[in-house]
mmCIF file of C-alpha atoms in Angstrom:
data_model
loop_
_atom_site.group_PDB
_atom_site.id
_atom_site.type_symbol
_atom_site.label_atom_id
_atom_site.label_comp_id
_atom_site.label_asym_id
_atom_site.label_seq_id
_atom_site.Cartn_x
_atom_site.Cartn_y
_atom_site.Cartn_z
ATOM 1 C CA UNK A 1 -22.726 9.166 -8.022
ATOM 2 C CA UNK A 2 -22.758 10.383 -4.445
ATOM 3 C CA UNK A 3 -19.773 10.368 -2.126
ATOM 4 C CA UNK A 4 -19.518 7.076 -0.223
ATOM 5 C CA UNK A 5 -20.421 7.292 3.472
ATOM 6 C CA UNK A 6 -17.554 6.535 5.850
ATOM 7 C CA UNK A 7 -19.903 4.459 8.003
ATOM 8 C CA UNK A 8 -20.983 2.258 5.090
ATOM 9 C CA UNK A 9 -17.500 0.887 4.418
ATOM 10 C CA UNK A 10 -16.622 -2.309 6.257
ATOM 11 C CA UNK A 11 -13.182 -1.139 7.398
ATOM 12 C CA UNK A 12 -12.600 -4.268 9.496
ATOM 13 C CA UNK A 13 -13.169 -6.523 6.469
ATOM 14 C CA UNK A 14 -10.880 -4.323 4.389
ATOM 15 C CA UNK A 15 -8.094 -4.410 6.986
ATOM 16 C CA UNK A 16 -8.465 -8.210 7.209
ATOM 17 C CA UNK A 17 -8.204 -8.558 3.417
ATOM 18 C CA UNK A 18 -5.239 -6.166 3.318
ATOM 19 C CA UNK A 19 -3.485 -8.125 6.078
ATOM 20 C CA UNK A 20 -4.070 -11.422 4.267
ATOM 21 C CA UNK A 21 -2.644 -9.883 1.079
ATOM 22 C CA UNK A 22 0.329 -8.478 3.006
ATOM 23 C CA UNK A 23 1.248 -12.011 4.092
ATOM 24 C CA UNK A 24 1.642 -12.913 0.399
ATOM 25 C CA UNK A 25 4.005 -10.009 -0.379
ATOM 26 C CA UNK A 26 7.291 -10.778 -2.127
ATOM 27 C CA UNK A 27 9.815 -8.576 -0.308
ATOM 28 C CA UNK A 28 13.247 -10.249 -0.257
ATOM 29 C CA UNK A 29 15.077 -6.893 -0.442
ATOM 30 C CA UNK A 30 13.261 -4.382 1.774
ATOM 31 C CA UNK A 31 11.641 -6.926 4.115
ATOM 32 C CA UNK A 32 8.728 -4.416 4.208
ATOM 33 C CA UNK A 33 5.529 -6.281 3.245
ATOM 34 C CA UNK A 34 2.502 -4.217 2.265
ATOM 35 C CA UNK A 35 -1.068 -5.317 1.671
ATOM 36 C CA UNK A 36 -3.890 -3.271 0.222
ATOM 37 C CA UNK A 37 -7.621 -3.858 -0.074
ATOM 38 C CA UNK A 38 -10.515 -1.936 -1.558
ATOM 39 C CA UNK A 39 -14.223 -2.250 -2.117
ATOM 40 C CA UNK A 40 -15.354 -1.961 -5.727
ATOM 41 C CA UNK A 41 -18.601 -0.244 -6.647
ATOM 42 C CA UNK A 42 -20.281 -3.644 -7.082
ATOM 43 C CA UNK A 43 -19.328 -4.734 -3.540
ATOM 44 C CA UNK A 44 -16.338 -6.961 -4.391
ATOM 45 C CA UNK A 45 -13.327 -6.758 -2.102
ATOM 46 C CA UNK A 46 -10.149 -6.515 -4.165
ATOM 47 C CA UNK A 47 -6.697 -6.937 -2.626
ATOM 48 C CA UNK A 48 -3.052 -6.784 -3.581
ATOM 49 C CA UNK A 49 0.468 -6.949 -2.179
ATOM 50 C CA UNK A 50 3.828 -5.481 -3.061
ATOM 51 C CA UNK A 51 6.117 -7.485 -5.335
ATOM 52 C CA UNK A 52 9.752 -6.426 -5.280
ATOM 53 C CA UNK A 53 12.360 -6.786 -7.985
ATOM 54 C CA UNK A 54 16.166 -6.768 -7.748
ATOM 55 C CA UNK A 55 16.032 -3.771 -10.074
ATOM 56 C CA UNK A 56 14.185 -1.649 -7.498
ATOM 57 C CA UNK A 57 12.630 0.709 -10.058
ATOM 58 C CA UNK A 58 10.347 -2.010 -11.398
ATOM 59 C CA UNK A 59 9.049 -3.064 -7.982
ATOM 60 C CA UNK A 60 5.253 -3.131 -7.848
ATOM 61 C CA UNK A 61 3.475 -1.478 -4.961
ATOM 62 C CA UNK A 62 0.486 -3.209 -3.375
ATOM 63 C CA UNK A 63 -1.790 -0.640 -5.044
ATOM 64 C CA UNK A 64 -0.498 -1.768 -8.469
ATOM 65 C CA UNK A 65 -1.327 -5.365 -7.626
ATOM 66 C CA UNK A 66 -4.762 -4.328 -6.336
ATOM 67 C CA UNK A 67 -5.531 -2.319 -9.481
ATOM 68 C CA UNK A 68 -4.489 -5.233 -11.682
ATOM 69 C CA UNK A 69 -6.792 -7.520 -9.682
ATOM 70 C CA UNK A 70 -9.630 -5.001 -10.128
ATOM 71 C CA UNK A 71 -9.234 -4.971 -13.903
ATOM 72 C CA UNK A 72 -8.700 -8.740 -14.164
ATOM 73 C CA UNK A 73 -11.853 -9.437 -12.127
ATOM 74 C CA UNK A 74 -14.185 -7.310 -14.217
ATOM 75 C CA UNK A 75 -13.212 -3.681 -13.617
ATOM 76 C CA UNK A 76 -15.362 -1.138 -11.883
ATOM 77 C CA UNK A 77 -14.592 1.774 -9.602
ATOM 78 C CA UNK A 78 -13.058 1.723 -6.134
ATOM 79 C CA UNK A 79 -15.191 3.217 -3.355
ATOM 80 C CA UNK A 80 -13.139 2.495 -0.190
ATOM 81 C CA UNK A 81 -9.446 1.628 0.289
ATOM 82 C CA UNK A 82 -6.955 0.732 3.007
ATOM 83 C CA UNK A 83 -3.307 -0.273 3.082
ATOM 84 C CA UNK A 84 -1.294 -1.946 5.878
ATOM 85 C CA UNK A 85 2.327 -2.737 6.698
ATOM 86 C CA UNK A 86 3.759 -5.955 8.121
ATOM 87 C CA UNK A 87 2.559 -5.042 11.617
ATOM 88 C CA UNK A 88 -0.983 -4.219 10.466
ATOM 89 C CA UNK A 89 -0.435 -0.452 10.748
ATOM 90 C CA UNK A 90 -2.274 1.767 8.291
ATOM 91 C CA UNK A 91 -0.076 3.201 5.530
ATOM 92 C CA UNK A 92 -0.621 6.233 3.303
ATOM 93 C CA UNK A 93 -0.174 5.420 -0.402
ATOM 94 C CA UNK A 94 2.738 7.193 -2.063
ATOM 95 C CA UNK A 95 2.025 9.898 -4.648
ATOM 96 C CA UNK A 96 2.359 7.507 -7.607
ATOM 97 C CA UNK A 97 -0.110 5.125 -6.029
ATOM 98 C CA UNK A 98 -2.534 7.915 -5.140
ATOM 99 C CA UNK A 99 -2.611 8.766 -8.853
ATOM 100 C CA UNK A 100 -3.170 5.099 -9.716
ATOM 101 C CA UNK A 101 -6.012 4.863 -7.190
ATOM 102 C CA UNK A 102 -7.542 8.111 -8.489
ATOM 103 C CA UNK A 103 -7.601 6.675 -12.014
ATOM 104 C CA UNK A 104 -9.787 3.801 -10.819
ATOM 105 C CA UNK A 105 -11.768 5.542 -8.080
ATOM 106 C CA UNK A 106 -15.417 6.401 -7.856
ATOM 107 C CA UNK A 107 -15.918 10.099 -7.136
ATOM 108 C CA UNK A 108 -15.383 10.633 -3.419
ATOM 109 C CA UNK A 109 -13.599 7.314 -2.852
ATOM 110 C CA UNK A 110 -12.685 6.911 0.819
ATOM 111 C CA UNK A 111 -9.177 6.060 2.016
ATOM 112 C CA UNK A 112 -8.249 4.967 5.494
ATOM 113 C CA UNK A 113 -5.123 7.024 6.239
ATOM 114 C CA UNK A 114 -2.773 7.474 9.175
ATOM 115 C CA UNK A 115 -4.801 10.573 10.081
ATOM 116 C CA UNK A 116 -8.280 9.107 9.620
ATOM 117 C CA UNK A 117 -10.627 8.461 6.713
ATOM 118 C CA UNK A 118 -10.268 10.957 3.867
ATOM 119 C CA UNK A 119 -11.591 11.213 0.329
ATOM 120 C CA UNK A 120 -9.370 10.681 -2.699
ATOM 121 C CA UNK A 121 -9.732 14.410 -3.446
ATOM 122 C CA UNK A 122 -8.330 15.262 -0.014
ATOM 123 C CA UNK A 123 -5.240 13.086 -0.467
ATOM 124 C CA UNK A 124 -4.707 14.065 -4.113
ATOM 125 C CA UNK A 125 -6.024 17.623 -4.469
ATOM 126 C CA UNK A 126 -6.417 19.093 -7.943
ATOM 127 C CA UNK A 127 -5.890 15.655 -9.462
ATOM 128 C CA UNK A 128 -5.880 15.015 -13.192
ATOM 129 C CA UNK A 129 -7.383 11.864 -14.602
ATOM 130 C CA UNK A 130 -10.231 10.352 -16.591
ATOM 131 C CA UNK A 131 -12.926 12.623 -15.126
ATOM 132 C CA UNK A 132 -11.016 15.708 -16.268
ATOM 133 C CA UNK A 133 -10.506 14.216 -19.734
ATOM 134 C CA UNK A 134 -14.232 13.446 -19.938
ATOM 135 C CA UNK A 135 -15.087 17.019 -18.892
ATOM 136 C CA UNK A 136 -12.689 18.380 -21.515
ATOM 137 C CA UNK A 137 -14.189 16.195 -24.261
ATOM 138 C CA UNK A 138 -17.726 17.225 -23.232
ATOM 139 C CA UNK A 139 -16.841 20.914 -23.429
ATOM 140 C CA UNK A 140 -16.182 20.569 -27.159
ATOM 141 C CA UNK A 141 -12.800 22.279 -27.097
#
């Protein structure tokens, strides 16, 4: 699969979907709503929001919600992603969420970041995930 082209992603539609998801966030503790949206490899737009918990460690980031929606709606691979805060500003996923996105990304997935559009490999260099496990299995070792 080739790397997605930054011009082929409908970033406006993704930001709109992320903003709509952000308005559904459950954030009674931090008051910091987050919405995320991505395009799957079949063209679906998937979205998610953060869902807090009084026991902060089990709070779900918007990327967790988005990934669950991806799997529940038929799976696939993510090709373009964005994330916004309560003011519509672009957010960079935290390290945990970058790993989660990598797990479900198409090679070369694009992310809209605070410093422009980057590939998943640029925001999570030397990542380890299913592609590396597949390569290992194929090598016969």
